[in-house]
CSV table of C-alpha atoms and ligand atoms in Angstrom, one decimal:
chain,number,residue,atom,x,y,z
L,735,MET,CA,-25.0,20.3,-17.3
L,736,GLU,CA,-21.8,21.8,-16.5
L,737,TYR,CA,-23.2,24.8,-15.0
L,738,ILE,CA,-26.7,24.1,-13.6
L,739,LEU,CA,-27.7,22.4,-10.7
L,740,TYR,CA,-31.5,21.3,-10.9
L,741,GLU,CA,-33.3,20.0,-7.6
L,742,GLN,CA,-37.1,18.9,-7.6
L,743,LYS,CA,-38.4,18.6,-4.1
L,744,GLY,CA,-42.0,18.0,-4.5
L,745,SER,CA,-43.8,20.3,-5.7
L,746,TYR,CA,-41.1,23.1,-6.0
L,747,ALA,CA,-37.6,23.4,-7.2
L,748,ILE,CA,-34.5,24.4,-7.0
L,749,LEU,CA,-32.2,25.9,-9.6
L,750,THR,CA,-28.6,26.6,-9.2
L,751,ILE,CA,-26.2,28.4,-10.7
L,752,ASN,CA,-23.4,26.4,-10.4
L,753,ARG,CA,-20.0,28.0,-12.0
L,754,GLU,CA,-18.3,28.9,-8.1
L,755,LYS,CA,-14.8,29.6,-9.3
L,756,ALA,CA,-16.2,32.6,-10.9
L,757,LEU,CA,-18.4,33.3,-8.4
L,758,ASN,CA,-21.6,32.1,-10.9
L,759,ALA,CA,-20.5,34.7,-13.3
L,760,LEU,CA,-23.0,34.3,-16.6
L,761,ASN,CA,-21.0,33.0,-19.7
L,762,SER,CA,-22.9,32.2,-23.1
L,763,THR,CA,-22.8,28.8,-21.5
L,764,VAL,CA,-24.4,29.5,-18.2
L,765,LEU,CA,-27.2,31.7,-20.2
L,766,GLU,CA,-27.7,28.4,-22.8
L,767,GLU,CA,-28.0,25.9,-19.8
L,768,LEU,CA,-30.3,28.2,-17.9
L,769,ASP,CA,-32.9,28.1,-21.0
L,770,GLN,CA,-32.6,25.0,-21.3
L,771,THR,CA,-33.5,24.0,-17.8
L,772,LEU,CA,-36.5,26.0,-17.6
L,773,ASP,CA,-37.5,24.5,-20.4
L,774,ASN,CA,-37.4,21.4,-18.8
L,775,VAL,CA,-39.5,22.2,-15.6
L,776,ASP,CA,-42.0,19.5,-15.5
L,777,LEU,CA,-44.8,22.2,-15.2
L,778,SER,CA,-47.5,19.6,-14.5
L,779,VAL,CA,-45.9,19.2,-10.5
L,780,VAL,CA,-43.5,21.9,-9.9
L,781,ARG,CA,-45.6,25.1,-8.4
L,782,CYS,CA,-42.6,27.4,-7.5
L,783,LEU,CA,-38.9,27.5,-8.5
L,784,ILE,CA,-36.0,29.1,-6.3
L,785,LEU,CA,-33.0,31.1,-8.1
L,786,THR,CA,-29.9,30.8,-6.1
L,787,GLY,CA,-25.9,30.3,-6.5
L,788,ALA,CA,-23.6,28.0,-5.7
L,789,GLY,CA,-21.2,28.3,-2.9
L,790,GLN,CA,-21.8,30.8,0.2
L,791,LYS,CA,-20.1,34.1,-1.4
L,792,SER,CA,-22.1,34.8,-4.3
L,793,PHE,CA,-25.5,34.7,-5.8
L,794,VAL,CA,-24.2,35.7,-9.6
L,795,ALA,CA,-21.1,38.0,-10.0
L,796,GLY,CA,-22.1,39.6,-13.0
L,797,ALA,CA,-21.9,39.1,-17.1
L,798,ASP,CA,-18.6,37.0,-17.8
L,799,ILE,CA,-15.9,40.0,-18.0
L,800,GLY,CA,-13.5,37.9,-19.9
L,801,GLU,CA,-15.8,37.0,-22.3
L,802,MET,CA,-17.4,40.4,-22.7
L,803,SER,CA,-14.1,41.8,-23.1
L,804,THR,CA,-13.3,41.5,-27.0
L,805,LEU,CA,-16.7,41.5,-28.0
L,806,THR,CA,-17.6,44.1,-31.3
L,807,LYS,CA,-20.9,46.3,-31.3
L,808,ALA,CA,-22.9,43.7,-32.9
L,809,GLU,CA,-21.7,40.8,-30.6
L,810,GLY,CA,-21.9,42.9,-27.8
L,811,GLN,CA,-25.8,43.5,-28.8
L,812,ALA,CA,-26.5,40.0,-29.5
L,813,PHE,CA,-24.9,39.0,-26.0
L,814,GLY,CA,-27.4,41.3,-24.6
L,815,LYS,CA,-30.4,39.8,-26.4
L,816,LYS,CA,-29.4,36.4,-25.2
L,817,GLY,CA,-29.5,37.4,-21.5
L,818,ASN,CA,-32.5,39.7,-21.9
L,819,ASP,CA,-34.3,36.5,-23.8
L,820,VAL,CA,-33.5,33.9,-20.8
L,821,PHE,CA,-34.7,36.8,-18.3
L,822,ARG,CA,-37.1,37.3,-19.9
L,823,LYS,CA,-38.2,33.6,-20.1
L,824,LEU,CA,-37.4,33.8,-16.3
L,825,GLU,CA,-40.0,36.6,-15.9
L,826,THR,CA,-42.5,35.3,-17.9
L,827,PHE,CA,-42.3,31.7,-16.6
L,828,PRO,CA,-45.7,30.4,-15.5
L,829,ILE,CA,-44.9,30.0,-11.9
L,830,PRO,CA,-43.5,32.2,-9.6
L,831,VAL,CA,-39.8,32.5,-9.2
L,832,ILE,CA,-37.8,33.3,-5.7
L,833,ALA,CA,-34.7,34.2,-6.1
L,834,ALA,CA,-32.5,33.5,-2.9
L,835,VAL,CA,-29.6,35.8,-3.1
L,836,ASN,CA,-27.2,34.0,-1.1
L,837,GLY,CA,-24.4,37.1,-1.8
L,838,PHE,CA,-22.7,39.2,-4.6
L,839,ALA,CA,-25.8,40.6,-6.9
L,840,LEU,CA,-23.8,42.5,-9.5
L,841,GLY,CA,-24.6,43.4,-13.1
L,842,GLY,CA,-26.2,40.2,-14.6
L,843,GLY,CA,-26.6,39.1,-10.9
L,844,CYS,CA,-28.3,42.2,-9.6
L,845,GLU,CA,-30.5,41.6,-13.1
L,846,ILE,CA,-31.3,38.0,-12.7
L,847,SER,CA,-32.6,38.7,-9.5
L,848,MET,CA,-35.0,41.1,-10.5
L,849,SER,CA,-36.6,38.9,-13.4
L,850,CYS,CA,-37.5,36.8,-10.3
L,851,ASP,CA,-40.8,37.9,-8.4
L,852,ILE,CA,-39.5,37.7,-5.0
L,853,ARG,CA,-36.4,38.6,-3.8
L,854,ILE,CA,-34.7,37.5,-0.4
L,855,CYS,CA,-31.1,37.5,0.6
L,856,SER,CA,-28.7,36.6,3.3
L,857,ASP,CA,-26.8,39.3,5.0
L,858,ASN,CA,-24.2,39.1,3.4
L,859,ALA,CA,-25.7,39.9,0.3
L,860,VAL,CA,-24.5,43.1,-2.0
L,861,PHE,CA,-26.2,44.7,-4.9
L,862,GLY,CA,-25.1,46.9,-7.4
L,863,GLN,CA,-25.1,47.6,-11.3
L,864,PRO,CA,-21.2,48.4,-11.4
L,865,GLU,CA,-21.4,48.5,-15.4
L,866,VAL,CA,-20.5,52.0,-15.9
L,867,GLY,CA,-16.8,51.1,-13.9
L,868,LEU,CA,-16.3,48.8,-16.8
L,869,GLY,CA,-17.4,50.8,-20.0
L,870,ILE,CA,-20.5,49.6,-20.4
L,871,THR,CA,-24.5,50.2,-19.6
L,872,PRO,CA,-26.3,47.6,-17.4
L,873,GLY,CA,-27.2,44.3,-20.5
L,874,PHE,CA,-29.5,42.5,-19.1
L,875,GLY,CA,-32.2,44.6,-18.4
L,876,GLY,CA,-30.7,46.8,-15.4
L,877,THR,CA,-31.8,50.1,-16.6
L,878,GLN,CA,-35.1,49.0,-16.8
L,879,ARG,CA,-36.0,46.3,-14.0
L,880,LEU,CA,-34.5,48.6,-11.3
L,881,ALA,CA,-35.9,51.6,-12.5
L,882,ARG,CA,-39.3,49.6,-11.9
L,883,LEU,CA,-38.5,48.3,-8.6
L,884,VAL,CA,-36.9,51.0,-6.6
L,885,GLY,CA,-38.2,54.0,-8.7
L,886,ALA,CA,-36.3,56.6,-11.3
L,887,GLY,CA,-34.4,58.2,-9.0
L,888,MET,CA,-32.7,55.4,-6.6
L,889,ALA,CA,-31.9,53.5,-9.7
L,890,LYS,CA,-29.8,56.6,-11.9
L,891,GLN,CA,-28.1,56.8,-8.8
L,892,MET,CA,-27.0,53.3,-8.0
L,893,ILE,CA,-26.3,52.9,-12.1
L,894,TYR,CA,-24.5,56.5,-12.6
L,895,THR,CA,-21.9,56.0,-9.5
L,896,ALA,CA,-21.8,52.4,-9.8
L,897,ARG,CA,-21.8,51.9,-6.0
L,898,ASN,CA,-23.1,48.6,-4.6
L,899,ILE,CA,-25.2,48.5,-1.7
L,900,LYS,CA,-25.5,45.8,1.2
L,901,ALA,CA,-28.3,44.0,2.7
L,902,ASP,CA,-29.8,46.1,5.0
L,903,GLU,CA,-30.0,48.9,1.9
L,904,ALA,CA,-31.5,46.7,-0.5
L,905,LEU,CA,-34.1,46.1,2.3
L,906,ARG,CA,-34.9,49.5,2.9
L,907,ILE,CA,-34.8,50.5,-1.0
L,908,GLY,CA,-37.5,47.6,-1.7
L,909,LEU,CA,-35.3,45.6,-3.9
L,910,VAL,CA,-35.3,42.9,-1.5
L,911,ASN,CA,-38.5,41.6,1.1
L,912,ALA,CA,-36.2,40.5,3.6
L,913,VAL,CA,-32.9,39.7,5.1
L,914,TYR,CA,-31.9,36.4,6.7
L,915,PRO,CA,-28.6,35.3,8.2
L,916,GLN,CA,-27.1,33.3,5.3
L,917,GLU,CA,-27.4,29.6,7.3
L,918,GLU,CA,-31.1,30.2,7.3
L,919,LEU,CA,-31.7,31.6,3.7
L,920,MET,CA,-32.6,28.7,2.1
L,921,ALA,CA,-34.7,27.1,4.6
L,922,ALA,CA,-37.0,30.4,4.3
L,923,ALA,CA,-36.4,30.2,0.6
L,924,GLU,CA,-38.5,26.9,0.5
L,925,LYS,CA,-40.5,27.9,3.2
L,926,MET,CA,-41.9,30.5,1.1
L,927,ALA,CA,-41.8,28.3,-2.0
L,928,ALA,CA,-43.9,25.3,0.2
L,929,GLY,CA,-46.6,28.0,1.2
L,930,ILE,CA,-46.9,29.2,-2.4
L,931,ALA,CA,-47.0,25.6,-4.0
L,932,LYS,CA,-49.8,24.1,-1.7
L,933,ASN,CA,-51.9,27.4,-3.2
L,934,ALA,CA,-54.4,26.8,-6.0
L,935,PRO,CA,-51.9,26.4,-9.2
L,936,ILE,CA,-54.0,28.1,-11.9
L,937,ALA,CA,-55.3,30.7,-9.3
L,938,VAL,CA,-51.3,31.6,-8.3
L,939,ARG,CA,-50.4,31.5,-12.3
L,940,ASN,CA,-53.1,33.8,-13.0
L,941,CYS,CA,-51.8,36.2,-10.3
L,942,LYS,CA,-48.4,36.4,-11.8
L,943,LYS,CA,-50.2,36.7,-15.3
L,944,ALA,CA,-52.5,39.2,-14.0
L,945,ILE,CA,-49.6,41.2,-11.8
L,946,ASN,CA,-47.2,41.6,-15.0
L,947,GLU,CA,-48.9,42.3,-17.6
L,948,GLY,CA,-51.3,44.4,-15.8
L,949,LEU,CA,-48.6,46.5,-14.7
L,950,ASP,CA,-47.7,47.7,-18.8
L,951,LEU,CA,-51.4,48.9,-18.8
L,952,ASP,CA,-53.1,51.7,-17.9
L,953,MET,CA,-55.8,51.1,-15.2
L,954,ASP,CA,-59.2,50.7,-17.3
L,955,GLN,CA,-57.0,47.5,-19.2
L,956,ALA,CA,-55.7,46.3,-16.1
L,957,VAL,CA,-58.9,46.0,-13.8
L,958,ALA,CA,-60.1,44.2,-17.6
L,959,LEU,CA,-57.5,41.8,-17.9
L,960,GLU,CA,-57.8,40.9,-13.8
L,961,GLU,CA,-61.7,40.4,-14.4
L,962,LYS,CA,-60.4,37.8,-17.5
L,963,LEU,CA,-58.0,36.0,-15.2
L,964,PHE,CA,-60.4,36.2,-12.3
L,965,GLY,CA,-63.1,34.6,-14.3
L,966,ASP,CA,-61.3,32.1,-15.7
L,967,CYS,CA,-60.5,30.4,-12.4
L,968,PHE,CA,-64.6,29.6,-12.1
L,969,GLU,CA,-65.5,26.3,-13.0
L,970,THR,CA,-61.7,24.8,-12.2
L,971,GLN,CA,-61.8,21.7,-10.0
L,972,ASP,CA,-59.5,24.1,-7.5
L,973,GLN,CA,-62.2,26.8,-7.4
L,974,LYS,CA,-65.1,24.6,-6.6
L,975,TYR,CA,-63.2,22.4,-3.7
L,976,GLY,CA,-61.4,25.8,-2.3
L,977,MET,CA,-64.7,27.4,-2.1
L,978,ALA,CA,-66.7,24.0,-1.0
L,979,PHE,CA,-64.1,23.1,1.7
L,980,PHE,CA,-64.8,27.0,3.2
L,981,LEU,CA,-68.7,26.2,3.3
L,982,ASP,CA,-68.4,23.1,4.7
L,983,LYS,CA,-69.5,23.4,8.2
L,984,ASN,CA,-67.6,20.0,9.3
L,985,LYS,CA,-64.2,21.6,9.6
L,986,GLU,CA,-62.7,18.5,11.1
L,987,LYS,CA,-62.2,17.4,7.5
L,988,VAL,CA,-58.5,18.2,6.4
L,989,LYS,CA,-58.2,20.6,3.4
L,990,GLU,CA,-57.0,18.1,0.6
L,991,PRO,CA,-54.2,19.5,-2.1
L,992,PHE,CA,-55.3,21.4,-4.9
L,993,GLN,CA,-55.0,19.5,-8.3
L,994,ASN,CA,-53.9,22.0,-10.8
L,995,ARG,CA,-57.6,21.2,-12.6
E,2057,LIG,N1,-17.2,37.8,-14.7
E,2057,LIG,C1,-16.3,36.9,-14.9
E,2057,LIG,N2,-15.4,36.2,-13.5
E,2057,LIG,C2,-15.4,36.9,-12.7
E,2057,LIG,C3,-16.3,37.4,-12.4
E,2057,LIG,C4,-17.4,38.2,-13.6
E,2057,LIG,N3,-18.6,39.1,-13.8
E,2057,LIG,N4,-16.7,38.2,-10.9
E,2057,LIG,C5,-15.6,37.4,-10.4
E,2057,LIG,N5,-14.9,36.9,-11.5
E,2057,LIG,C6,-13.8,35.7,-11.0
E,2057,LIG,C7,-12.6,36.6,-10.7
E,2057,LIG,O1,-12.2,36.5,-12.1
E,2057,LIG,C8,-11.8,35.6,-10.0
E,2057,LIG,O2,-11.3,34.5,-11.0
E,2057,LIG,P1,-9.9,34.2,-10.6
E,2057,LIG,O3,-10.1,33.0,-9.7
E,2057,LIG,O4,-9.6,33.1,-11.9
E,2057,LIG,O5,-9.1,35.4,-10.6
E,2057,LIG,C9,-13.1,35.1,-9.4
E,2057,LIG,O6,-14.2,35.0,-9.6
E,2057,LIG,C10,-13.2,35.5,-8.2
E,2057,LIG,O7,-12.9,36.9,-8.1
E,2057,LIG,P2,-11.9,37.8,-7.5
E,2057,LIG,O8,-10.7,37.3,-6.8
E,2057,LIG,O9,-12.4,39.1,-7.8
E,2057,LIG,O10,-13.1,37.6,-5.6
E,2057,LIG,P3,-13.0,38.7,-4.5
E,2057,LIG,O11,-14.1,38.3,-3.3
E,2057,LIG,O12,-11.9,39.7,-4.7
E,2057,LIG,O13,-14.1,39.9,-5.5
E,2057,LIG,C11,-16.3,40.4,-6.0
E,2057,LIG,C12,-15.4,39.5,-5.5
E,2057,LIG,C13,-16.1,42.3,-5.6
E,2057,LIG,C14,-17.5,39.7,-6.5
E,2057,LIG,C15,-15.3,41.1,-7.8
E,2057,LIG,O14,-15.1,39.5,-8.1
E,2057,LIG,C16,-16.0,41.7,-8.9
E,2057,LIG,O15,-15.6,43.0,-8.8
E,2057,LIG,N6,-16.5,41.1,-9.5
E,2057,LIG,C17,-16.8,41.9,-11.1
E,2057,LIG,C18,-18.6,42.4,-10.9
E,2057,LIG,C19,-18.7,43.2,-11.2
E,2057,LIG,O16,-18.1,43.6,-12.2
E,2057,LIG,N7,-19.9,42.5,-12.3
E,2057,LIG,C20,-20.8,43.3,-13.4
E,2057,LIG,C21,-20.3,42.2,-15.1
E,2057,LIG,S1,-20.5,43.3,-16.3
E,2057,LIG,C22,-22.5,42.8,-16.5
E,2057,LIG,O17,-23.2,41.9,-15.7
E,2057,LIG,C23,-23.1,43.5,-18.0
E,2057,LIG,C24,-24.5,42.9,-17.9
E,2057,LIG,O18,-25.2,43.5,-17.3
E,2057,LIG,C25,-25.2,42.3,-18.8
């Protein structure tokens, strides 16, 4: 891979967009490699992913403006679809994905972070959707996911004004869950990933599905979906073990890792 680094660390893995010279901007090759990398994650072992950008300055500075500058209408639409398809793959990826936003998250960078389950960032992070200043709309899901995450009013303000916001404001509006000093960000992301990875994997996957899919349903259908996914956890080895461990009075025993079965 030219632009993606993938490091598996036991039960979680770190996926790094590695195009530091262009502040990790997303060109077609980056998008294709990201797609392939996701296809190759060993889901029998990996239970959580961390997505970050190479270097100390930028997470992802957006879609590649040079590549987009000469596109026709049809090519622009196809480029939007290319980004949307891979971001949707990330959003619906069976295991949780944490965006560790280590600097600029602009345009496609803000958008890819919003396709992840959880966003945490460094204190130098900058978020924004600057597209209207370039003569385009956000094209990798920004008009949809930002409004869903921070509300339509704030999303419209950010998108129409193209004003970037710093980490503290991103925290205030709920775009990120936490802000860390730059040097502590990855340790915090890895601690969170390891914490997720030690929980029952089938249950965690079902929670992701229930939350993501339930948000698109009315409440009656949403709770029915939850019932189904809740029920599906029963009779798994991990459910039997997890509950038996809790009920066991001999608390001297060490809890064994869940088996993903
Ligand atoms: N596309 C292509 N190249 C980019 C890029 C991008 N989105 N962002 C940065 N780069 C390149 C720069 O061209 C520069 O390359 P050279 O060294 O070859 O000149 C290199 O990265 C370093 O960038 P700067 O010199 O500009 O660094 P800076 O510290 O002065 O500024 C910045 C940093 C504020 C992030 C600035 O680079 C910037 O504004 N980048 C563009 C951000 C942007 O508008 N993103 C949205 C793109 S549109 C989009 O994403 C559409 C969509 O929704 C799909």
